[in-house]
Coordinates of C-alpha atoms and ligand atoms in Angstrom, one line a residue:
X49 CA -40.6 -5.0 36.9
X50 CA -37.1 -5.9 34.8
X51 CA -37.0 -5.8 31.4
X52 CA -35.8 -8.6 30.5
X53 CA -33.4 -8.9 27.4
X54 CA -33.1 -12.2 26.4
X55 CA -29.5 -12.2 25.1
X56 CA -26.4 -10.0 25.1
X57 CA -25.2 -7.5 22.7
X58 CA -21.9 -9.7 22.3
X59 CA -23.5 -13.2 21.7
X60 CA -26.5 -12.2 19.0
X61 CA -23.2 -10.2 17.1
X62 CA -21.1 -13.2 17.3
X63 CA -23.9 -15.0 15.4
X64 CA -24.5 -12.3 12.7
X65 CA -21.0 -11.8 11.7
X66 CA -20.5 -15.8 12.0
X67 CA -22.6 -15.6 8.2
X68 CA -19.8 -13.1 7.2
X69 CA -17.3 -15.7 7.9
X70 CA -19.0 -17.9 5.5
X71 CA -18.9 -16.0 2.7
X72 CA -16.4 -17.1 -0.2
X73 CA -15.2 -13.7 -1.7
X74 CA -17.3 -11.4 -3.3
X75 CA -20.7 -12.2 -3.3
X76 CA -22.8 -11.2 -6.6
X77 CA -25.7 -9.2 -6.5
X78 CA -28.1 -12.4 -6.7
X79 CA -25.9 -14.1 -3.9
X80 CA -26.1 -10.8 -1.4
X81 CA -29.5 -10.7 -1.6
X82 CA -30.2 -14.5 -0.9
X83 CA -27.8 -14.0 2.7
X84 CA -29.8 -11.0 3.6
X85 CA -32.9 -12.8 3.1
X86 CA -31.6 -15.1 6.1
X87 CA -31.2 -12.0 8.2
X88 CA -34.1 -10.5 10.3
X89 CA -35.5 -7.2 8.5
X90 CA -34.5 -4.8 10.7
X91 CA -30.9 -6.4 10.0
X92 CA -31.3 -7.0 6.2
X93 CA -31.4 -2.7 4.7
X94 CA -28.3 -1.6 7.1
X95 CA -26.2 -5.1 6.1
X96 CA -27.3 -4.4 2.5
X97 CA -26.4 -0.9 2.9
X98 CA -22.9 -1.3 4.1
X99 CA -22.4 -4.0 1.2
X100 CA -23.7 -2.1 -1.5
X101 CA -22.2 -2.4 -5.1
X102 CA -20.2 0.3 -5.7
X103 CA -17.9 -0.3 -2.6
X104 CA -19.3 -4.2 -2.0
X105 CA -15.4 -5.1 -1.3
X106 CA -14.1 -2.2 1.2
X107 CA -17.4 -3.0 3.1
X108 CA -17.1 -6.7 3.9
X109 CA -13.6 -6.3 4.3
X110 CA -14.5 -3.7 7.3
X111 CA -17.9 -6.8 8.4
X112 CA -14.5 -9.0 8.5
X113 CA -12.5 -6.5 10.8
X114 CA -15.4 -6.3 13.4
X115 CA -15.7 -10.0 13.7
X116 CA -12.4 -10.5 14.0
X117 CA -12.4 -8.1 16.7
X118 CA -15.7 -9.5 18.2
X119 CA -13.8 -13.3 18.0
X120 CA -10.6 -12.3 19.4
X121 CA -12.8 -11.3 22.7
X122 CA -14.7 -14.5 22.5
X123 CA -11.7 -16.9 22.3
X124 CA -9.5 -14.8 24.6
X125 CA -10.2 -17.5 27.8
X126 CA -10.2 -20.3 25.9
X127 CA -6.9 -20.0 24.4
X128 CA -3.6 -20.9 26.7
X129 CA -2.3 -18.8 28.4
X130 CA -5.5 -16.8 28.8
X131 CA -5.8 -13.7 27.6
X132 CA -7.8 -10.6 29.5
X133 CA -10.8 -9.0 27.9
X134 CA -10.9 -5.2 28.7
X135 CA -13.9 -2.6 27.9
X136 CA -12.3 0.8 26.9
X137 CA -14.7 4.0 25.9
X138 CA -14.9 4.8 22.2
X139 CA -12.5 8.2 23.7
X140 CA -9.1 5.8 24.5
X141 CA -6.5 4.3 21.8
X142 CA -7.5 0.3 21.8
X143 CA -3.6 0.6 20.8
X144 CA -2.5 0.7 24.3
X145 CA -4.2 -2.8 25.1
X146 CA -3.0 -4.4 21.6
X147 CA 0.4 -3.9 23.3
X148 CA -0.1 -6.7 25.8
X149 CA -0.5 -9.9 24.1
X150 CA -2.0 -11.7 27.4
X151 CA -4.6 -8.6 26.5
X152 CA -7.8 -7.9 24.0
X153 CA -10.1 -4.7 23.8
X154 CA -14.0 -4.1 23.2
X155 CA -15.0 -1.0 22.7
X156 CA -18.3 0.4 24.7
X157 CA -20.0 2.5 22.2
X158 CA -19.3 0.2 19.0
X159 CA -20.8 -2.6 20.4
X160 CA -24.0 -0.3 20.7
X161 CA -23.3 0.4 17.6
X162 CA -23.4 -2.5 16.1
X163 CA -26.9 -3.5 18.0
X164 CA -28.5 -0.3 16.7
X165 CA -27.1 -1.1 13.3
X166 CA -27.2 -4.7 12.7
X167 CA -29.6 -6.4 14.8
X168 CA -33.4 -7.0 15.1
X169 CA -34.7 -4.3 18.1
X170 CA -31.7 -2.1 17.8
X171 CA -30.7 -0.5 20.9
X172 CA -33.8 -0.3 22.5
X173 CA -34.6 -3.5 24.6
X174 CA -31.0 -2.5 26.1
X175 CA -31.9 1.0 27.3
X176 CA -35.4 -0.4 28.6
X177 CA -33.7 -2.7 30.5
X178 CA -31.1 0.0 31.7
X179 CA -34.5 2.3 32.8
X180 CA -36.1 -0.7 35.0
X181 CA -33.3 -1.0 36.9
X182 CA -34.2 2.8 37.8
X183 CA -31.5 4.7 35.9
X184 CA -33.0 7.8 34.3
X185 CA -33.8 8.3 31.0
X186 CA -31.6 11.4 29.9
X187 CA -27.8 8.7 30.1
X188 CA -26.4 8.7 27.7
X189 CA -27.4 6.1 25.0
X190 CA -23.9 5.5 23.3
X191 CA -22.7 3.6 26.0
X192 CA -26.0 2.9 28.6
X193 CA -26.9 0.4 25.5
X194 CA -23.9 -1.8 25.9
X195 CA -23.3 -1.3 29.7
X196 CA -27.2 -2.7 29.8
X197 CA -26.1 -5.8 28.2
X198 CA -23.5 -6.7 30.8
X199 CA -25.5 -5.9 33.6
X200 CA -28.8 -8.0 32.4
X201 CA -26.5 -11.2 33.5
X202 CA -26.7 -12.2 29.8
X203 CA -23.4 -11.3 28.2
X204 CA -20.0 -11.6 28.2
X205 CA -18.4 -9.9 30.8
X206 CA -14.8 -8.2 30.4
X207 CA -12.1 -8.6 32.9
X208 CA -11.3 -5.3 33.7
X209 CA -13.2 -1.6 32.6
X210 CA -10.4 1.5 31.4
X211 CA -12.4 4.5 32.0
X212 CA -11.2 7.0 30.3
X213 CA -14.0 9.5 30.1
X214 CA -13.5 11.5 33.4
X215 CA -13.2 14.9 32.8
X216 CA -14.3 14.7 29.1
X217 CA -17.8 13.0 29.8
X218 CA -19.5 12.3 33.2
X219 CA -22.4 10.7 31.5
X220 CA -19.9 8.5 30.0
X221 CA -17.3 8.5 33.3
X222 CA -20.5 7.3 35.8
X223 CA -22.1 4.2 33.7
X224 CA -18.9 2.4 33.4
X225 CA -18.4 3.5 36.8
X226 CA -21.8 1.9 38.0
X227 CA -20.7 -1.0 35.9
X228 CA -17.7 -2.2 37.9
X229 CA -19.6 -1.5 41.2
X230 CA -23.1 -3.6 39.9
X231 CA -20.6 -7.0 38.4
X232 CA -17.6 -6.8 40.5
X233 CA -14.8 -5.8 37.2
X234 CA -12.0 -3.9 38.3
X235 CA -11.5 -0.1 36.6
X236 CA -8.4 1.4 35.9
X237 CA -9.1 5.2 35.3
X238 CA -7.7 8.2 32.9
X239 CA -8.4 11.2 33.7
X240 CA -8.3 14.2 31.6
X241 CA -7.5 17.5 33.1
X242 CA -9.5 20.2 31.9
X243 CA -6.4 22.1 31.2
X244 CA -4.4 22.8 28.2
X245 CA -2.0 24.2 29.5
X246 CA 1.5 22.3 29.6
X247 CA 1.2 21.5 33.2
X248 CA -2.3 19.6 32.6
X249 CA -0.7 17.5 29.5
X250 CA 2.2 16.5 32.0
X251 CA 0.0 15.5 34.3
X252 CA -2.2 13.3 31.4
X253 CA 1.4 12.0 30.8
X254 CA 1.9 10.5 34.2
X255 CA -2.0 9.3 34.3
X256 CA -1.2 7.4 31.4
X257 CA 2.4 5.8 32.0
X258 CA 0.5 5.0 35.5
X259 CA -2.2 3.4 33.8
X260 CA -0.2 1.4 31.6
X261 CA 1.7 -0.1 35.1
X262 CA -1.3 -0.8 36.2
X263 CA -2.0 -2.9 33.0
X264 CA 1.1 -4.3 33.3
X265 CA 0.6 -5.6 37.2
X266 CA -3.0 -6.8 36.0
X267 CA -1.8 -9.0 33.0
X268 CA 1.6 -10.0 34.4
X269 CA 2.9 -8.4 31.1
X270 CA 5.8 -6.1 31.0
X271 CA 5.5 -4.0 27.8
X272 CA 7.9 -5.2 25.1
X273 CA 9.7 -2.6 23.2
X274 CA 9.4 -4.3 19.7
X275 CA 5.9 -5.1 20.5
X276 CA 5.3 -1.3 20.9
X277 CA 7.2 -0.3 18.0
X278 CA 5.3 -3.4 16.0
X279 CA 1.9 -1.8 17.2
X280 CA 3.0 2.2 16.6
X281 CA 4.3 1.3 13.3
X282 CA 0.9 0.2 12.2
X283 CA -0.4 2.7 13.4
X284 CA 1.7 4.9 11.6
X285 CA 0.5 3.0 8.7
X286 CA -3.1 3.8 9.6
X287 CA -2.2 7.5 9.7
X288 CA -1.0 7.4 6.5
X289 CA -4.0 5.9 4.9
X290 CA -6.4 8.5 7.1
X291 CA -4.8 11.4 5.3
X292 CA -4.7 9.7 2.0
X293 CA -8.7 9.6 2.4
X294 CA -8.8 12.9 3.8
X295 CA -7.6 14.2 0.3
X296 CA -10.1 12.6 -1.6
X297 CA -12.9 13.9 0.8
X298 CA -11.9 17.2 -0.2
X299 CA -12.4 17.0 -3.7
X300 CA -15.5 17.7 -5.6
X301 CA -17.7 15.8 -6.0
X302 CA -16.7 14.2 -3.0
X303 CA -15.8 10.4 -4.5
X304 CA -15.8 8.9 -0.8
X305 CA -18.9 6.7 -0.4
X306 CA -20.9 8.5 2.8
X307 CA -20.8 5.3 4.6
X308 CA -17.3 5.3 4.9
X309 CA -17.4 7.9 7.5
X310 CA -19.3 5.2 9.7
X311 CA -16.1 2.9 8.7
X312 CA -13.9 5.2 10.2
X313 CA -14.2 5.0 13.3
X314 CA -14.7 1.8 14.6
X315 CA -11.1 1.1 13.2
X316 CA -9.5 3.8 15.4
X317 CA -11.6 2.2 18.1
X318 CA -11.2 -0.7 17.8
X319 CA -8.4 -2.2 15.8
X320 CA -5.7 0.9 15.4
X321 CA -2.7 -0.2 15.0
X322 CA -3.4 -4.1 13.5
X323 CA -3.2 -6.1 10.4
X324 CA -7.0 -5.9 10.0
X325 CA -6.8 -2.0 10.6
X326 CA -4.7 -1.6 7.8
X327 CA -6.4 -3.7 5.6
X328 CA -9.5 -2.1 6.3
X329 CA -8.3 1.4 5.4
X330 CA -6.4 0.1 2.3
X331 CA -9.3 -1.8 1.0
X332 CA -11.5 1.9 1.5
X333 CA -8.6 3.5 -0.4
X334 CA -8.6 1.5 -3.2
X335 CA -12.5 1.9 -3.6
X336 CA -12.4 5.6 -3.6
X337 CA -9.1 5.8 -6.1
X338 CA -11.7 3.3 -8.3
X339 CA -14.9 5.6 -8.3
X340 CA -12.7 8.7 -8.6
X341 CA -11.0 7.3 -11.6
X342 CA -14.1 6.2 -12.7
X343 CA -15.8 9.8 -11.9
X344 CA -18.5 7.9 -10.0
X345 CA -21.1 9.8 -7.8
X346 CA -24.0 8.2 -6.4
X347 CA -26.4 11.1 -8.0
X348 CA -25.9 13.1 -11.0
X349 CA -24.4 16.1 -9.4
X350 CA -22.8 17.1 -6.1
X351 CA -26.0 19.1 -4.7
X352 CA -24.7 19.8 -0.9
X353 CA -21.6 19.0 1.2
X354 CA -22.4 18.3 4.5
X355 CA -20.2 18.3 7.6
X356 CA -21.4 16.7 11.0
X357 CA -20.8 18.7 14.3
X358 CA -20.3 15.5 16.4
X359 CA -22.1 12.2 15.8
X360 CA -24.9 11.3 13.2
X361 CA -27.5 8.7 12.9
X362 CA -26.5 4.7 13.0
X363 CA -29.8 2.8 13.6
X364 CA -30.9 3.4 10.0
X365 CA -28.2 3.9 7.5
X366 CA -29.7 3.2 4.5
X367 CA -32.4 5.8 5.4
X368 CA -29.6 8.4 6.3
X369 CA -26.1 8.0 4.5
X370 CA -27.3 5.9 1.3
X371 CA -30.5 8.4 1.5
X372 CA -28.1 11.7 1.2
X373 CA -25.7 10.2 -1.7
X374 CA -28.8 9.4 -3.8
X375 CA -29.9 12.8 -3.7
X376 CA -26.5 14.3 -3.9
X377 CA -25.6 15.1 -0.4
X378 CA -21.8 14.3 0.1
X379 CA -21.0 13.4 3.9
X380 CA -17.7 14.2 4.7
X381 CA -16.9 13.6 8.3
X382 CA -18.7 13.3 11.8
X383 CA -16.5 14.4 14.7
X384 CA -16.1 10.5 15.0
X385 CA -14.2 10.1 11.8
X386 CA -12.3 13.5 12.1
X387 CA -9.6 12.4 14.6
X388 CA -6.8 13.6 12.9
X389 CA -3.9 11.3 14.0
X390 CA -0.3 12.1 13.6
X391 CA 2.6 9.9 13.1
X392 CA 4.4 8.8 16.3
X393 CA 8.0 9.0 16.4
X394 CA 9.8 5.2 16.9
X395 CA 12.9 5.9 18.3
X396 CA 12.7 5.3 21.9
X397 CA 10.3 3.5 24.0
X398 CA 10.0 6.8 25.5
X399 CA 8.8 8.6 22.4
X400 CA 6.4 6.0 21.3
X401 CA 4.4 6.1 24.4
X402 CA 4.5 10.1 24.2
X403 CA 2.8 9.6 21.1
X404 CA 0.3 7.6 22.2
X405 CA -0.3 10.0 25.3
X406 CA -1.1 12.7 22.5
X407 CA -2.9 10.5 20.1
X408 CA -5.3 10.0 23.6
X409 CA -5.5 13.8 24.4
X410 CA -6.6 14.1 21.0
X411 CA -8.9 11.5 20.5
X412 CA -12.7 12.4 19.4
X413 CA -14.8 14.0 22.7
X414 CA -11.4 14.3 24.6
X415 CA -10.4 17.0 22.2
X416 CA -13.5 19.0 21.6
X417 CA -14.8 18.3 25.3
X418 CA -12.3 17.5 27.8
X419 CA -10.8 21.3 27.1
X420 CA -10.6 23.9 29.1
X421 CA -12.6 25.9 26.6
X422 CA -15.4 23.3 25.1
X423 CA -16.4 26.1 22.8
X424 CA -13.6 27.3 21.7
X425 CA -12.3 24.4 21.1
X426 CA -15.0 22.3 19.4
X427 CA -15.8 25.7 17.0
X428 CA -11.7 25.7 16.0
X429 CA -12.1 21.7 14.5
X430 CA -15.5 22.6 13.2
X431 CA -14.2 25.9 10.9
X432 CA -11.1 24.2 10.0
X433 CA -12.7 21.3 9.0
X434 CA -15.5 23.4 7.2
X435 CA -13.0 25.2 5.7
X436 CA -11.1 22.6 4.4
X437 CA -13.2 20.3 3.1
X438 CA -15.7 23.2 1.4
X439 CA -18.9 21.9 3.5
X440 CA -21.9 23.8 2.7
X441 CA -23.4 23.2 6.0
X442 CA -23.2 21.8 9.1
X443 CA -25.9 19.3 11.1
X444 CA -25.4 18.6 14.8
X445 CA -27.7 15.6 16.2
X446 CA -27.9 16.2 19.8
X447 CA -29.3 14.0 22.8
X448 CA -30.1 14.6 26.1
X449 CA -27.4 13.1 28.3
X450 CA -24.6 15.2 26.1
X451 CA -25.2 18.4 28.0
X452 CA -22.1 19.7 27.2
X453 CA -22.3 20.0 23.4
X454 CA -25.8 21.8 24.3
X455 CA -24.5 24.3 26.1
X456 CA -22.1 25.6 23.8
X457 CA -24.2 24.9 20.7
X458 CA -25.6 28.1 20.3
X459 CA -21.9 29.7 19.9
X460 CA -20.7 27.0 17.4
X461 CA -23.6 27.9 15.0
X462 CA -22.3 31.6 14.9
X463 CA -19.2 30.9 14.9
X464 CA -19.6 28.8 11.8
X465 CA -21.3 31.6 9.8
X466 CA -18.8 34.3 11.5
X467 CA -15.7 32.5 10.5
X468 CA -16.7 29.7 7.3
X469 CA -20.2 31.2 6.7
X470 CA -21.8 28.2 6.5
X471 CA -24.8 27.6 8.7
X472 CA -26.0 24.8 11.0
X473 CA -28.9 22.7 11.4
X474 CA -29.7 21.5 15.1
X475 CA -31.5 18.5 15.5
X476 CA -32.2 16.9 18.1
X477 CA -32.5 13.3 18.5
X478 CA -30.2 10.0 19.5
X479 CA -28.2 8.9 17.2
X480 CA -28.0 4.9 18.4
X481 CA -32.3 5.1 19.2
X482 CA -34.7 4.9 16.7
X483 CA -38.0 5.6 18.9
X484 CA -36.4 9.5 20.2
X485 CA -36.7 11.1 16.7
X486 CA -37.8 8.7 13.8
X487 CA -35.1 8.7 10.3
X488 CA -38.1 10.3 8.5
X489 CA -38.4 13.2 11.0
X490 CA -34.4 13.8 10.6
X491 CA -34.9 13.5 6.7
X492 CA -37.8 16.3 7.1
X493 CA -35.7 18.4 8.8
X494 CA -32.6 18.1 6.5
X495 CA -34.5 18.7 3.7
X496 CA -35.9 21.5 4.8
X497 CA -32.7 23.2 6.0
X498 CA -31.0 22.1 3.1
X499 CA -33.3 23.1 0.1
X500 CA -34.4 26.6 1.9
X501 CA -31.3 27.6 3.6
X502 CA -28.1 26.3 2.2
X503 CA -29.2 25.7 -1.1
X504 CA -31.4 28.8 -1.0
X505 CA -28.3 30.5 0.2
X506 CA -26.7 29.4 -3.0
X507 CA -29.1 31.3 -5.1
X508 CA -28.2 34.5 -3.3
X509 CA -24.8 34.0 -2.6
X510 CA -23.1 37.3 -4.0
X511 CA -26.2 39.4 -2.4
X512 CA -25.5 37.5 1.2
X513 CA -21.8 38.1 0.9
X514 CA -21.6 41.5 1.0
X515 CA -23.4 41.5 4.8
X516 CA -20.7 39.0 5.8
X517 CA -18.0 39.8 8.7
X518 CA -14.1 39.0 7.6
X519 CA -13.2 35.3 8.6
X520 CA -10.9 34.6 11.4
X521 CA -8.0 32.2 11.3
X522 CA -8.5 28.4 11.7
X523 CA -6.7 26.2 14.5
X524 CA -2.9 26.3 14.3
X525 CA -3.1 22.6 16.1
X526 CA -5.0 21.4 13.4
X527 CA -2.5 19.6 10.3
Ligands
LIG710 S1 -20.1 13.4 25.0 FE1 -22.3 13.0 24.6 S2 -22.4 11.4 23.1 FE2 -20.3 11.4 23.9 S3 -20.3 9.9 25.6 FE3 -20.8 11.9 26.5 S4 -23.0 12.1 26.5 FE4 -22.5 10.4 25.1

């Protein structure tokens, strides 16, 4: 028997960040909590969470850039000319489709995001859904949540899908895949050799100027030079704004709220390269130069610093990021905030679109997976990241669809203590579905690993030290 779901992903967001749209400015304490009494519980801690005081203004300037986003899908076929909704993985620069103005993008795995995050059942009446149409159980969550939503019949269905995880996910590649077959939506595809070589980025090259005919013949669009340079130059803007971040999550204690890692990355997937991008970043800026100047910290010391191996937990964020600053656990970066962009070089339409071949090589997954070493490569952005930002430890959270990242686990954890000494925990557990490992099991586990090992470790430092092999260099790719 189908599962059935009642409503899609898309509509029941509109409606939630609908009550952000209302809000005049600022809202005080008293007035936040009378909106979240509105919401549904399971809503109510994570909306709190993201609007707490301290950084109350970067955080519904960030609500405002996801329903923007979320709107600008939902008018796109009412407005004239029309414009074309596409579905691009959380792997691809939404860039690319802000270039066409007949064109909008949704991103698969934020929209998951934001049903695990934000509204009442979380991910979970999705993937049941997705399992009574028969499709097994070890998908991969990220995106089976979403694609579950437009195949119940009950959302809003894109025009066209831009898969761009062959090669750097098949888990990923083969829903959106199904997808198009199950509705009908056309799929433009990117692959990404498995080669690092310069022969495999020139072939990337001509996947991606092919891809962006083929975006071209489907809107009726020809790209428009200032329009590209318009796009890249905020883009640019975004870069700059990353890095500026990037400094103060290196400093101790580490003044960047541990939410804004979660902030991160929905505006490189989303809205890179737009107004509401830039705003975003500036208004996360401005909150961390405040609490720095300030000296704020969320506990009364810095206890840990904590790096994550590739994604962390979104279905209860007030039980994991507001949980780990109140007891002085800094979160500085998931592999989903730690994209490291680069500026992209305006002078020619030729060099912008170069740029935004390598900005898509390197995006998050791509670059630690779609290699032709996944070890090697994910362990280089791990140490130098380590490294860099002085983490004490590192946690990977992995599921069962992303075999990859368990297979090469094993050699990331000694790698990590070979080159940074600093140890990792392994959980395992899925990081959009509450019922596979419950928040109190992962806060068991981390405080467990963290008081016995890393800050045990810290007792014995000098004594441990002297057993320790010599580090090796970091990445030279890394900036
Ligand atoms: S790499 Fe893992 S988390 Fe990412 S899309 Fe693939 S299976 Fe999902």
């Amino acid at each position: 028997m189908t599962v059935d779901v009642h409503a899609g992903i898309m509509d029941r967001g509109l409606k939630l960040f609908g009550m952000i749209e209302k809000l005049q400015g600022v809202p005080s304490d008293e007035e936040l909590e009378g909106l979240l009494r509105l919401l549904p519980p399971d809503s109510r801690e994570n909306i709190g969470a993201l609007l707490a005081p301290e950084m109350r203004e970067a955080g519904l300037v960030f609500l405002d850039m996801i329903r923007q986003w979320m709107y600008a899908a939902r008018d796109a076929r009412s407005l004239s000319p029309k414009k074309k909704v596409i579905l691009v993985p959380f792997n691809f620069p939404p860039d690319l489709v802000h270039l066409f103005e007949s064109a909008v993008p949704l991103t698969t795995e934020v929209l998951t995001t934001v049903a695990a995050l934000a509204l009442p059942g979380g991910a979970e009446r999705y993937w049941e859904f997705m399992q009574s149409l028969g499709l097994p159980d070890h998908i991969c969550s990220a995106n089976s949540v979403e694609v579950a939503s437009l195949l119940s019949g009950k959302d809003f269905l894109p025009d066209a899908i831009i898969s761009a995880a062959p090669g750097a996910c098949d888990a990923n590649a083969k829903v959106h895949e199904f997808l198009s077959h199950y509705q009908g939506i056309p799929q433009f595809i990117l692959e990404k050799p498995v080669d690092d070589t310069p022969e495999g980025k020139a072939f990337y090259s001509r996947y991606f100027r092919t891809l962006i005919r083929q975006l071209e013949e489907f809107t009726g669009e020809s790209l428009n030079e200032d329009r590209l340079r318009g796009v890249v130059e905020r883009g640019n803007r975004c870069t700059e704004l990353y890095w500026e971040l990037f400094e103060y999550r290196k400093m101790r204690p580490c003044p960047v709220p541990n939410l804004f890692t979660l902030f991160l990355s929905p505006v490189r997937f989303c809205m890179w390269g737009t107004e509401p991008g830039i705003r975003t970043l500036e208004a996360m800026v401005d909150t961390v130069r405040r609490l720095h100047e300030a000296g704020v910290y969320p506990a009364a010391e810095e206890r840990c610093r904590v790096l994550w191996a590739y994604t962390s937990f979104y279905f209860n964020v007030s039980e994991l990021h507001r949980w780990m600053g109140k007891k002085g656990w800094s979160f500085l970066a998931d592999v989903l905030s730690l994209y490291m962009p680069q500026p992209i070089d305006t002078s020619t339409m030729d060099t912008m679109i170069d740029g935004l071949v390598t900005a898509a090589w390197e995006y998050p997954m791509n670059r630690q997976m779609g290699t032709s070493s996944m070890s090697r490569a994910w362990v280089a952005d791990m140490v130098w990241a380590a490294r860099e930002m002085g983490a004490d430890c590192v946690v990977h959270c992995g599921h069962d669809a992303c075999k990859q990242t368990w297979s090469v686990v094993s050699i990331l954890g000694e790698e990590l203590m070979n080159q940074a000494q600093v140890p990792l925990l392994v959980l395992h557990g899925d990081s959009w579905m509450k019922t596979t490992t419950p928040i109190t099991v992962i806060q068991q586990e981390m405080e467990e690993f963290i008081g016995n090992v890393v800050l045990g470790k810290k007792r014995t430092r000098r004594k441990v030290r002297r057993r320790r092999p010599k580090s090796t260099p970091g990445p030279k790719s890394t900036p």
